[in-house]
XYZ file of C-alpha atoms in Angstrom:
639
model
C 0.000 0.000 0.000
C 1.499 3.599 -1.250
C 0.706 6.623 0.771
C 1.088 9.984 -0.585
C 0.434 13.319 1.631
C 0.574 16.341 -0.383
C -0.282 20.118 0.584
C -1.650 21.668 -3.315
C -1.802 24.916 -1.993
C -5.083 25.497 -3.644
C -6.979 22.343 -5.654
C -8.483 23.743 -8.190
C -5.214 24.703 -9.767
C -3.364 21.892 -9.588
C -6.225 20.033 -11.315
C -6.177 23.163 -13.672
C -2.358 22.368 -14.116
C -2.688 18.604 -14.811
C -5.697 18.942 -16.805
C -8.056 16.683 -14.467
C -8.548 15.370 -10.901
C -8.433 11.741 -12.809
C -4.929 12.660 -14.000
C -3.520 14.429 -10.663
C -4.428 11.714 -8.487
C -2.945 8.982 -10.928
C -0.275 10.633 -11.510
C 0.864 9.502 -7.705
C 0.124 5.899 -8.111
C -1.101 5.396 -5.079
C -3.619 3.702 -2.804
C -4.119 6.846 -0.194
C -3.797 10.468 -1.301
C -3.740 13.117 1.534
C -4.459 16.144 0.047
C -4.215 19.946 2.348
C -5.238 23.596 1.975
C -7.462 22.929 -0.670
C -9.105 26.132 0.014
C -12.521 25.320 -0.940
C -16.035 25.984 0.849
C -18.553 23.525 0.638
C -20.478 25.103 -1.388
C -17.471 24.812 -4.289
C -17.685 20.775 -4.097
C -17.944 20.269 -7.686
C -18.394 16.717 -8.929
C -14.919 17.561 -11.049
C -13.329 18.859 -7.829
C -14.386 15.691 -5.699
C -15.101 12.617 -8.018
C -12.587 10.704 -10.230
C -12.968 7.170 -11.344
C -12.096 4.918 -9.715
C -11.336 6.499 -6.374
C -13.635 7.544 -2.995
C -13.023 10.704 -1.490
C -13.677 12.467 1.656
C -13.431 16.511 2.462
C -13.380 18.887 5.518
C -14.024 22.125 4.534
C -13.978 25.437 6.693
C -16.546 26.472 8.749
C -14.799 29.230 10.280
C -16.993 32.991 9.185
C -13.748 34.895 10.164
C -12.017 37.110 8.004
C -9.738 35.878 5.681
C -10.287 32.274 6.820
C -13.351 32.101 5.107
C -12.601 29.532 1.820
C -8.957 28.810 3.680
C -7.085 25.395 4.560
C -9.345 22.493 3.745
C -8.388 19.222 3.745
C -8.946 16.078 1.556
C -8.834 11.981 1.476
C -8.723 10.094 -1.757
C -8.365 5.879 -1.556
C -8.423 4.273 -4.817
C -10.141 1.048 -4.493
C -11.483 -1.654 -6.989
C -15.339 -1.420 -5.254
C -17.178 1.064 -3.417
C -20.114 -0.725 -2.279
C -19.063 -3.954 -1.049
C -15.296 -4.522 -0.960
C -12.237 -6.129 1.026
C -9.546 -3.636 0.561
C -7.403 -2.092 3.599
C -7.425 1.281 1.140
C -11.525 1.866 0.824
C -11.954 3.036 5.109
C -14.202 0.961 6.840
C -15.570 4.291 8.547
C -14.510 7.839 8.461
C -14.757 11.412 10.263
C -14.833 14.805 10.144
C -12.305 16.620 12.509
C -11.240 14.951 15.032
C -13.242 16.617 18.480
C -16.215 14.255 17.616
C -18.414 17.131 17.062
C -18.711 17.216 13.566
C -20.119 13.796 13.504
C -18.972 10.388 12.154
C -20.388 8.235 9.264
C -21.228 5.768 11.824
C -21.913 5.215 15.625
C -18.400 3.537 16.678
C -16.536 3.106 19.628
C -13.760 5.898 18.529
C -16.567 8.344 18.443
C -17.606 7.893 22.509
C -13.854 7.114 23.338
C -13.834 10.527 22.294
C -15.825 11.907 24.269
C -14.472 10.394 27.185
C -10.982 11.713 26.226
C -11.582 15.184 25.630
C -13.826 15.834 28.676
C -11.259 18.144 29.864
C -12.047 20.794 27.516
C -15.166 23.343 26.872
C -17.310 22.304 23.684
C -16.510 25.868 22.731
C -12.766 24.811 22.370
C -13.663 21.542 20.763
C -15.741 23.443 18.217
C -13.305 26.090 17.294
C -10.356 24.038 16.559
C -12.939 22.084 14.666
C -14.374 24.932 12.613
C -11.179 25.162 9.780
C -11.523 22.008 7.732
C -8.098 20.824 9.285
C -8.872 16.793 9.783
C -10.181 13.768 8.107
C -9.856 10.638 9.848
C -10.500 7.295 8.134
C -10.463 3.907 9.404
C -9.025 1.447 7.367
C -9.616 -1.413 9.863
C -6.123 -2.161 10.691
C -5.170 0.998 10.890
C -6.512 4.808 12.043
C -5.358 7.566 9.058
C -5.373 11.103 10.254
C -5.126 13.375 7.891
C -3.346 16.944 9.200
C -3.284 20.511 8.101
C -1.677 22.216 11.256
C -1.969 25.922 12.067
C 0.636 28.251 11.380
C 1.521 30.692 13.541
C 3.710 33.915 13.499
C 5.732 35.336 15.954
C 3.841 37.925 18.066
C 0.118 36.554 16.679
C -0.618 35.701 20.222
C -3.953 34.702 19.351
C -3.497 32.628 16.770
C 0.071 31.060 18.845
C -2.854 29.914 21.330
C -5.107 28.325 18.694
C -2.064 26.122 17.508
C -1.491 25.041 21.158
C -5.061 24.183 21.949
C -5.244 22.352 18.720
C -2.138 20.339 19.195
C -2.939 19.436 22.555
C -6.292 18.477 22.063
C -5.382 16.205 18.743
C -2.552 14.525 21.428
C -5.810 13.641 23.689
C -7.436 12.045 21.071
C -4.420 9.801 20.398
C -3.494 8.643 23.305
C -7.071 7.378 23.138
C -7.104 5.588 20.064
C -3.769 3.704 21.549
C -5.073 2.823 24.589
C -7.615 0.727 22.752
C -5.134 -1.120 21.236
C -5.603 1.173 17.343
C -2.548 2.037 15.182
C -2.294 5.117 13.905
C -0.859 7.112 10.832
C -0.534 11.236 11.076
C 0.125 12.412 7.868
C 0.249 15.937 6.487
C 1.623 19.372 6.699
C 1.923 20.317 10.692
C 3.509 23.241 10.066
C 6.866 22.471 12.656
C 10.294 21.480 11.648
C 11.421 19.199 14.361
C 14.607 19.695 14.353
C 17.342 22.093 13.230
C 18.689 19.555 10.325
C 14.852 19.835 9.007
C 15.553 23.679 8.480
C 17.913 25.518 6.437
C 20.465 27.821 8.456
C 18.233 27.115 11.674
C 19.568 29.669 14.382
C 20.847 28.662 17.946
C 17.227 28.872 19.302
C 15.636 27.078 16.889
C 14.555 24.066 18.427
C 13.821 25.994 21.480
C 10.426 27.145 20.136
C 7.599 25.415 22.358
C 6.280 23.906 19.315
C 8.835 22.076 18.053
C 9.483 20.507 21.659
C 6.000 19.113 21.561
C 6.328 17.512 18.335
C 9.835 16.190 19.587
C 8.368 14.707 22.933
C 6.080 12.820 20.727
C 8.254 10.828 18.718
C 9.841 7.006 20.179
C 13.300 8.869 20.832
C 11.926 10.954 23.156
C 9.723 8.412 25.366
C 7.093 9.150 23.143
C 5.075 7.187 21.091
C 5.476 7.806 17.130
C 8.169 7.236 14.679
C 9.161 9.984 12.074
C 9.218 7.119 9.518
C 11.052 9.875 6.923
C 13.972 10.064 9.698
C 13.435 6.343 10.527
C 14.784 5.201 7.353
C 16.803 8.554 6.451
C 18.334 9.633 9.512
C 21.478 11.442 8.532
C 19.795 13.153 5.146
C 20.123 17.130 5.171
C 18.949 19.337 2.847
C 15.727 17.230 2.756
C 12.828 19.712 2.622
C 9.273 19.733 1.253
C 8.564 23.211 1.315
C 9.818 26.981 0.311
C 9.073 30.450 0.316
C 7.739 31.410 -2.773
C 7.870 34.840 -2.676
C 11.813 34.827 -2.238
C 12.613 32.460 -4.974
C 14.441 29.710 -2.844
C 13.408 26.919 -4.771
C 16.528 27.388 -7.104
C 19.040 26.981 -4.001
C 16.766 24.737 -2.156
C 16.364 27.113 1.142
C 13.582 25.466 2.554
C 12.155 23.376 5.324
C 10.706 20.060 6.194
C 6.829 20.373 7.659
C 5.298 17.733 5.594
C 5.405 14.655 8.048
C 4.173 11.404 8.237
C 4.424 9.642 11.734
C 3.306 6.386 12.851
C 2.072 4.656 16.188
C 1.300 1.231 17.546
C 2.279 -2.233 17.500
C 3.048 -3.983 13.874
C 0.470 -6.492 12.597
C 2.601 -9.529 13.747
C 1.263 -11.975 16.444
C 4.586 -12.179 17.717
C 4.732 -8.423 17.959
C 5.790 -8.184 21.503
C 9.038 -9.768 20.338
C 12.139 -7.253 20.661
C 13.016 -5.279 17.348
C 9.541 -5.562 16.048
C 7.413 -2.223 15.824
C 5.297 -0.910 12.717
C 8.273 1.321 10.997
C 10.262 -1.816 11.010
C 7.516 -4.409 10.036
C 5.397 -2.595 7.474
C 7.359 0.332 6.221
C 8.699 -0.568 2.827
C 10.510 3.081 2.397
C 9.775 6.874 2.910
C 10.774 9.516 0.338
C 10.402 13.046 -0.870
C 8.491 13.448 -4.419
C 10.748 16.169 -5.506
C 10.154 15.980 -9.365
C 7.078 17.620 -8.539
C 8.941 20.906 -7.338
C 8.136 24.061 -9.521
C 12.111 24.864 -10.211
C 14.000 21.758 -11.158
C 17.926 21.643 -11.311
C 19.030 22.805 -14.723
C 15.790 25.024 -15.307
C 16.365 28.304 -17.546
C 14.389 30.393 -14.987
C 15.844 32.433 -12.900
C 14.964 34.528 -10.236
C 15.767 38.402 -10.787
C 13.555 40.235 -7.997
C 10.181 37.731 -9.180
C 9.465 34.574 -11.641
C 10.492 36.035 -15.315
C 8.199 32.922 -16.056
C 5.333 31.642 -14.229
C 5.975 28.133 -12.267
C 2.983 25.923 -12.179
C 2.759 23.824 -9.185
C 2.408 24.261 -5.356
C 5.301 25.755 -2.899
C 5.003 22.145 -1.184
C 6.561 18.897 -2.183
C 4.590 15.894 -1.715
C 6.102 12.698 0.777
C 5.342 9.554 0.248
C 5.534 6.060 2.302
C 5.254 2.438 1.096
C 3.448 -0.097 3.358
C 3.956 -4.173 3.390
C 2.424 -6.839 4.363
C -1.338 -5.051 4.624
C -3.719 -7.917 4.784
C -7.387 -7.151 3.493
C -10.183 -6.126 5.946
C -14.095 -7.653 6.044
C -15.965 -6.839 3.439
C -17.560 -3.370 3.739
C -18.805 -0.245 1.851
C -18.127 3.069 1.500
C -18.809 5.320 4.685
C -21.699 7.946 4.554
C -19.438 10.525 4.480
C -18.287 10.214 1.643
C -18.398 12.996 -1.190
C -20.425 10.803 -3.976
C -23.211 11.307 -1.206
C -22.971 14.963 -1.053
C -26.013 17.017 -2.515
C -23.672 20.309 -3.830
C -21.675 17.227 -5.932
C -24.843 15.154 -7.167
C -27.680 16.933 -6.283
C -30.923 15.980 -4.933
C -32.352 12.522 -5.829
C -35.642 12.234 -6.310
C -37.708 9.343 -5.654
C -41.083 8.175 -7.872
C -43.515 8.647 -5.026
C -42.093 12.392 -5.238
C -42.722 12.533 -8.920
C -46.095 11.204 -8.895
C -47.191 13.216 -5.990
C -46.328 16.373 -8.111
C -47.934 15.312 -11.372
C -51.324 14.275 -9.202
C -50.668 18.508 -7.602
C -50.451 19.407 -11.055
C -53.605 17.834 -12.446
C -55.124 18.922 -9.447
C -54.473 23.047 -9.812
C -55.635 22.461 -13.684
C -59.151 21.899 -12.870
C -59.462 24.321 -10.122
C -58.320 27.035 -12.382
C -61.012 25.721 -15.341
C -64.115 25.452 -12.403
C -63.150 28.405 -10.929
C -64.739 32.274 -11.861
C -62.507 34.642 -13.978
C -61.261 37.009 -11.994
C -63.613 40.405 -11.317
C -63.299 43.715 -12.460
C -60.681 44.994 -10.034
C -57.598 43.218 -11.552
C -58.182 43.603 -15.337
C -55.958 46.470 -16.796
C -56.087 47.459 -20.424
C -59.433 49.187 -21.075
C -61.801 46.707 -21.871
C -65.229 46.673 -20.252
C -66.810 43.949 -21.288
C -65.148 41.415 -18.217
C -68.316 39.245 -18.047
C -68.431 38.284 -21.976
C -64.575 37.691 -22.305
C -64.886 34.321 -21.649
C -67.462 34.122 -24.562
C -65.469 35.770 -27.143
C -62.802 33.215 -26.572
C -62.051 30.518 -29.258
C -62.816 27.008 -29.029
C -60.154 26.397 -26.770
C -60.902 28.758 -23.902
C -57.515 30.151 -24.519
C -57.811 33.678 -25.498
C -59.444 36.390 -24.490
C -60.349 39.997 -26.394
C -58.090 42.924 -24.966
C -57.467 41.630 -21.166
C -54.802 41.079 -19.079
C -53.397 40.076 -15.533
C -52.325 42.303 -13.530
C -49.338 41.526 -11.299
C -50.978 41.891 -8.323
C -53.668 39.489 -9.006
C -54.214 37.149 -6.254
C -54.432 34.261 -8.138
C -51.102 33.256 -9.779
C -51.590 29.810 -11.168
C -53.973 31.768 -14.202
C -51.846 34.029 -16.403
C -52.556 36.221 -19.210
C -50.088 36.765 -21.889
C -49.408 40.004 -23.893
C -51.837 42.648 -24.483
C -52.326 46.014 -26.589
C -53.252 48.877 -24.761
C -54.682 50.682 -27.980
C -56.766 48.773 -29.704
C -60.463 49.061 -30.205
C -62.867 46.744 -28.499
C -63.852 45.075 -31.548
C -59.879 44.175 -32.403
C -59.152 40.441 -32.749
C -57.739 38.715 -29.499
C -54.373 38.789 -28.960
C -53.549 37.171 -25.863
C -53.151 33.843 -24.327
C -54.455 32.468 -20.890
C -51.496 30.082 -19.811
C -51.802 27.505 -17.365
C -48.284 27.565 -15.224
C -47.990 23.930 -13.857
C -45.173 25.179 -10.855
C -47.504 27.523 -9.215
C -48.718 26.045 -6.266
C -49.257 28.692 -3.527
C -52.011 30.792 -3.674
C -50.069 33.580 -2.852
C -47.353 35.146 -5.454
C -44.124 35.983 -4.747
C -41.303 37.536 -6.974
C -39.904 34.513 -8.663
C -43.602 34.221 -10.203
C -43.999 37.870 -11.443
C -40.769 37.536 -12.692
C -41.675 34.442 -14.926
C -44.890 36.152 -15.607
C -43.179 39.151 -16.967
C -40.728 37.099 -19.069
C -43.493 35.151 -20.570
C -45.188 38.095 -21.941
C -45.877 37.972 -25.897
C -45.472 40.745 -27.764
C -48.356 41.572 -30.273
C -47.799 43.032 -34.019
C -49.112 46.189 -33.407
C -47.089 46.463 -30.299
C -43.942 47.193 -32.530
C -45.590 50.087 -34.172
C -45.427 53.726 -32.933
C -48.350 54.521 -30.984
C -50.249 57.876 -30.811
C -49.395 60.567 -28.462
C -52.810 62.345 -27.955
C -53.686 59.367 -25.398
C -55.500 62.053 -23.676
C -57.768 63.220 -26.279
C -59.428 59.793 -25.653
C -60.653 57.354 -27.855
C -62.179 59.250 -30.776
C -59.647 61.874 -30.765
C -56.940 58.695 -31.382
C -59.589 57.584 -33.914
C -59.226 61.110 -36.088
C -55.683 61.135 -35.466
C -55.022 57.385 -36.837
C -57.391 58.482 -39.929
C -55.813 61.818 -40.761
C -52.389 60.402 -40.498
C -53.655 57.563 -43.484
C -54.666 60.406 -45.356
C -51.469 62.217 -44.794
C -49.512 58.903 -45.688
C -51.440 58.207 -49.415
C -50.587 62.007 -50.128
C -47.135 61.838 -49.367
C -47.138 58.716 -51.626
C -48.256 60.491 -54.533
C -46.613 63.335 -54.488
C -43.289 60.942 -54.086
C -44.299 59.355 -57.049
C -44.472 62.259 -58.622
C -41.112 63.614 -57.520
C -37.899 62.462 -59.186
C -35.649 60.436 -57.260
C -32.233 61.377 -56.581
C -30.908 59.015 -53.954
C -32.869 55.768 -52.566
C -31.936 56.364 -48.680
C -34.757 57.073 -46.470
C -34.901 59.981 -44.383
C -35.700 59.900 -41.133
C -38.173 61.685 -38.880
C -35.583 63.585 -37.691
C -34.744 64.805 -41.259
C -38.256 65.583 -41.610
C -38.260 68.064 -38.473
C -35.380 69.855 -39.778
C -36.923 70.583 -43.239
C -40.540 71.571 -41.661
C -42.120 68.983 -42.727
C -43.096 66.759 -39.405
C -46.848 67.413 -38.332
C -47.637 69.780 -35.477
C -49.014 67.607 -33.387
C -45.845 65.442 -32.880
C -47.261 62.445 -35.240
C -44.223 60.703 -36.577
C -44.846 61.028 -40.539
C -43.799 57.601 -43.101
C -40.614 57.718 -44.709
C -40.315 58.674 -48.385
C -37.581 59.773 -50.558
C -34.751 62.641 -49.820
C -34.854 65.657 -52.173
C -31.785 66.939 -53.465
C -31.361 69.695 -50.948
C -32.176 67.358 -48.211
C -28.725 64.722 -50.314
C -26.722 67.927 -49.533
C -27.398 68.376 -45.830
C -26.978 65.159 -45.215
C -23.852 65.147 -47.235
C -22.279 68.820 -45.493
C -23.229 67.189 -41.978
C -21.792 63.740 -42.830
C -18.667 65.489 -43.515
C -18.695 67.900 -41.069
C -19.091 64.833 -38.646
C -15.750 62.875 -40.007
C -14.067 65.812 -38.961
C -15.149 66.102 -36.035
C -14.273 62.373 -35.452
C -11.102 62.730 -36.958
C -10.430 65.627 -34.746
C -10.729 63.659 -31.365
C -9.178 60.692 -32.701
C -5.991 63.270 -32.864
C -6.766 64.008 -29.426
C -6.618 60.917 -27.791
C -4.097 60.105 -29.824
C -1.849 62.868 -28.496
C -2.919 62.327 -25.227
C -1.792 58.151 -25.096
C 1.188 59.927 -26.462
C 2.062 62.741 -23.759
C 1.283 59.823 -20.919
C 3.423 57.334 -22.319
C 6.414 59.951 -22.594
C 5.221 60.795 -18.535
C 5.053 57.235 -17.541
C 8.703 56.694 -19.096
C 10.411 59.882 -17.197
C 9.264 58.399 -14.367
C 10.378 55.218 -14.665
C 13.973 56.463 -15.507
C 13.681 58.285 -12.288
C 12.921 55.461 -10.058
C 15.576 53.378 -12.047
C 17.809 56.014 -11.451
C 17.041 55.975 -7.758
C 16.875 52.532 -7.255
C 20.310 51.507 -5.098
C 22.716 48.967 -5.985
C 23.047 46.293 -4.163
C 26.314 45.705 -1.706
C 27.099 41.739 -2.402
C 26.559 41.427 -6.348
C 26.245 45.475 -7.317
C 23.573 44.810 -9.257
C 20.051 47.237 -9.113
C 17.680 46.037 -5.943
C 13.757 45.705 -5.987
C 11.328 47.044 -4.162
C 9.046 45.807 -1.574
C 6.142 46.965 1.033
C 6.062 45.948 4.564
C 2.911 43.850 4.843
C 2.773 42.698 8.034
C 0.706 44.658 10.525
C 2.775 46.999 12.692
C 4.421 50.529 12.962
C 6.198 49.750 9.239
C 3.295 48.575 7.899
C 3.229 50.189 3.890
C 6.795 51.379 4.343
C 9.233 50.587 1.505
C 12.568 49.149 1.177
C 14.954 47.612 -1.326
C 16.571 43.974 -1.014
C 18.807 42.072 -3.444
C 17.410 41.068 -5.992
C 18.355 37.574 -6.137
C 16.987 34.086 -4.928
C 16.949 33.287 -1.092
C 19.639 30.802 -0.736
C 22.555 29.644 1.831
C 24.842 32.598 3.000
C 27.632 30.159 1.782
C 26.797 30.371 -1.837
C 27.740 33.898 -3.594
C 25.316 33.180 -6.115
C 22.324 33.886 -3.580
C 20.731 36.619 -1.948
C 23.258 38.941 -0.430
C 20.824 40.169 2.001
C 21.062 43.521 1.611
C 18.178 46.074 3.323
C 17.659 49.516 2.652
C 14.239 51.461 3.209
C 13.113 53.982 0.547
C 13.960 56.609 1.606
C 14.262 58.928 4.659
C 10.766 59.120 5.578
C 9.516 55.676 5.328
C 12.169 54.630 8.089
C 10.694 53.802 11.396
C 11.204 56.425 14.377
């Protein structure tokens, strides 16, 4: 059995970089993938995120609301297995868990989950929730053994508050161990803790290094110390330095590989032998084929053209960790099981929502049911009918053999009774106009009472009538016979216009416009738009004079902008050539420095300085960083 514990620094783009989550995962060959910070919410659980073929997988996502922790960490399980739903194998978990308080719930009633509870009586459920509440911890049970799998909080110097999270969270997760090995369990901790044990596992580590309270907890812990877990990469490479699985990416020390080993995987618990209380035999020695680093999946390999000059020339796909990997023997099979409930296949946000046939059937008999209310029911009265028709009570006569439309009426949105719709009208039209809308019978209305997702559909479903695209007439408030005259003299005015145009000789086939028509005093008084007919002459001149006029005024601010582009890119060079000019050489390599802000919160936060240029490497190697410092200038140094 191959383990693989990787931290992807975001999963969406590494499955962006190797095309698929199919392809990422196989691309490890192995049985268990650990997967951290995969900064996704649970809402984000796409079925191309969490399902690949031929593997079962199992998230923790944050539930922390805080800011900037919101869509943070995250952590992930994938086992590939043969069978999901009734298998054998030691790799498909025989149970599995969210976080490791208990709280979060379990996909099954077990023992671990009261054993739990007993454990951790200790501490507040307040505690046990918050260290609970970043999608740090999956735990699966693969029968013979208990897989936890780790994203451990980081914490800066001076972040007091977040210093105490990482002990509470530490010391709880110890609680819950010495648990599980009381009861006999083995146990594998894989994953990025966050702590370099010791000062080989960190590049230049100062005098104090291992000093730091953290790294003399995880150091208590292991076999060497009295405690109870093997470092199986230091079990079976103890004297290897320069071994590291992770590196600052914003100082380029992947190219001198300045970095530091977080990524662990520890073991605990006797091996799987019967004879296991005999001297020499323990699970590192037993079962633990080898341990290594998957460096070929570092983003600058030896030999690389890139370089670092002050930032990446060229973008490096690929996370700022390296994944480790261990090899297990002699893993016998387990009882025939399935997959746990928690599993991600059984999420809703990755499948959705299955629905069953009594569900179905329930909702066609609804359906039928709100059809033949709406047919024996009364049309609605007076009160809700817009569009000027009077005749309500004889609508229902005038409509066709269908009972579908009805002369000159509509719904209004207001209407109390949803479920009956009315589709397009004409608001001027005559009474005596042929219908031209549509009752329609909306099968997902069920409440009696609308709501805004139903006047929205309403309004989208509205069908436009012919005469809807004409212009209408603007003496609306002469009232109906008024609009009558109007509608007639305008006929009149169009057949003259016609005839005269015949008359006319044509000079140009463009249309004018009404616009056109204003200008030359020919547009009616009353603000009726007249029918288009052929330009005159004169009118193939003004058009032409204006037409040209316009070009140059378009030419004009084309010149403009032009010159303007022009003066800011001659301003945006001087100043560049003044910051180059300002920009200070560096002490170890003489070469020009770049630029940074001071990020961290404090009394230099925004302030900038100037550093060498180059990669972060060993203080040995000329080649690297020099370290040189030098703020900006005089008033961005601190007081």
């Amino acid at each position: 059995m191959k383990i693989v514990t990787y931290n992807v620094n975001g999963l969406r783009q590494r499955v962006s970089q190797f095309g698929s989550l199919l392809k990422l995962l196989n691309s490890f060959d192995a049985d268990i993938i650990c997967i951290q910070e995969t900064k996704l919410r649970r809402q984000e659980l796409t079925a191309d995120l969490a399902i690949a073929d031929g593997y079962e997988s199992f998230f923790s996502c944050t539930r922390s609301s805080d800011k900037g922790r919101t869509g943070y960490s995250g952590v992930a399980t994938f086992c590939r297995v043969k069978s999901a739903f009734s298998s054998v194998e030691a790799a498909l978990p025989i149970a599995a868990e969210e976080g490791f308080t208990g709280l979060l719930g379990c996909s099954r009633k077990d023992e671990a989950a009261s054993a739990v509870a007993e454990g951790l009586v200790e501490f507040s459920r307040e505690e046990l929730l918050k260290v609970d509440s970043e999608g740090r911890c999956i735990i699966t049970d693969h029968g013979h053994f208990v897989l936890f799998n780790l994203y451990g909080p980081r914490a800066g110097d001076g972040d007091s508050e977040r210093i105490q999270f990482k002990l509470n969270f530490f010391k709880i997760l110890e609680k819950r161990w010495e648990s599980l090995l009381c009861r006999g369990r083995r146990i594998f901790v894989v994953g990025d803790l966050n702590i370099a044990p010791s000062a080989i596992d960190r590049c230049e580590a100062g005098p104090d290094f291992e000093k730091n309270e953290f790294r003399t907890w995880f150091r208590s812990m292991l076999v060497e110390s009295g405690g109870h877990f093997f470092d199986v990469f230091r079990a079976k490479n103890p004297n290897r330095r320069e071994a590291f699985t992770c590196w600052p990416s914003n100082t380029g020390a992947e190219q001198f590989n300045y970095g530091t080993r977080i990524d662990h995987i520890l073991c605990a618990g006797p091996c799987l032998h019967e004879e296991h209380d005999v001297e020499g035999h323990n699970l590192v020695t037993c079962h633990v084929k080898e341990c290594d680093i998957l460096t070929e999946y570092k983003r600058w390999k030896p030999g690389s053209a890139t370089r670092w000059k002050g930032g990446w020339n060229i973008k490096l796909e690929g996370s700022d960790h390296a994944p480790v990997y261990t090899c297990l023997r002699e893993i016998p099979d387990v009882l025939e099981h399935s997959t746990p409930s928690l599993a991600a296949r059984y999420l809703p946000m990755v499948h959705g929502l299955q629905q069953t046939l009594v569900s179905v059937l329930m909702r066609r008999q609804a359906t039928k049911q709100v059809k033949s209310d709406v047919v024996s029911s009364s049309f609605p009265d007076e009160s809700i009918i817009s569009g000027g028709c009077s005749h309500v009570k004889r609508s229902i006569a005038n409509c066709d053999a269908n009972g579908t439309d009805i002369s000159c009426c509509s719904l209004d949105q207001d209407s109390r009774n949803p479920i009956l719709k009315v589709v397009g009208h004409s608001e001027d039209l005559k009474e005596e106009a042929a219908c031209s809308t549509t009752i329609v019978f909306n099968e997902e209305y069920t409440s009696p009472l609308p709501n805004k997702r139903t006047r929205k559909r309403a309004r989208k479903s509205q069908q436009l009538s012919l005469r809807s695209f004409f212009p209408k007439s603007q003496n609306l408030d002469y009232g109906i016979e008024n609009s009558t005259n109007d509608i007639s003299t305008n006929q009149t005015g169009v057949l003259n216009s016609n005839n005269q145009s015949q008359e006319a000789p044509v000079m140009d086939d463009r249309r004018c416009t009404t616009m056109q028509n204003d200008t030359n005093g020919i547009s009616s008084s009353q603000g009726q738009e007249e029918p288009d007919r052929p330009c005159s002459p004169a009118q193939n001149n003004t058009n032409g004079n204006a037409s040209s006029q316009g070009q140059e005024e378009q030419d004009g601010s084309r010149y403009l902008e032009k010159q303007k582009k022009s003066d800011a890119l001659l301003e945006w060079q001087r100043i560049q050539q003044l910051m180059q000019n300002s920009i200070p050489l560096c002490k170890g390599h003489r070469e020009p420095c770049v630029s940074r802000v001071v990020k961290k919160p404090g009394p230099n936060f925004g302030h900038r300085f100037y550093v060498c240029a180059r990669a972060e490497g060993p203080s040995s190697n000329p080649e690297a960083n020099c370290g040189y410092f030098r703020w900006a200038s005089t008033k961005s140094r601190p007081k």
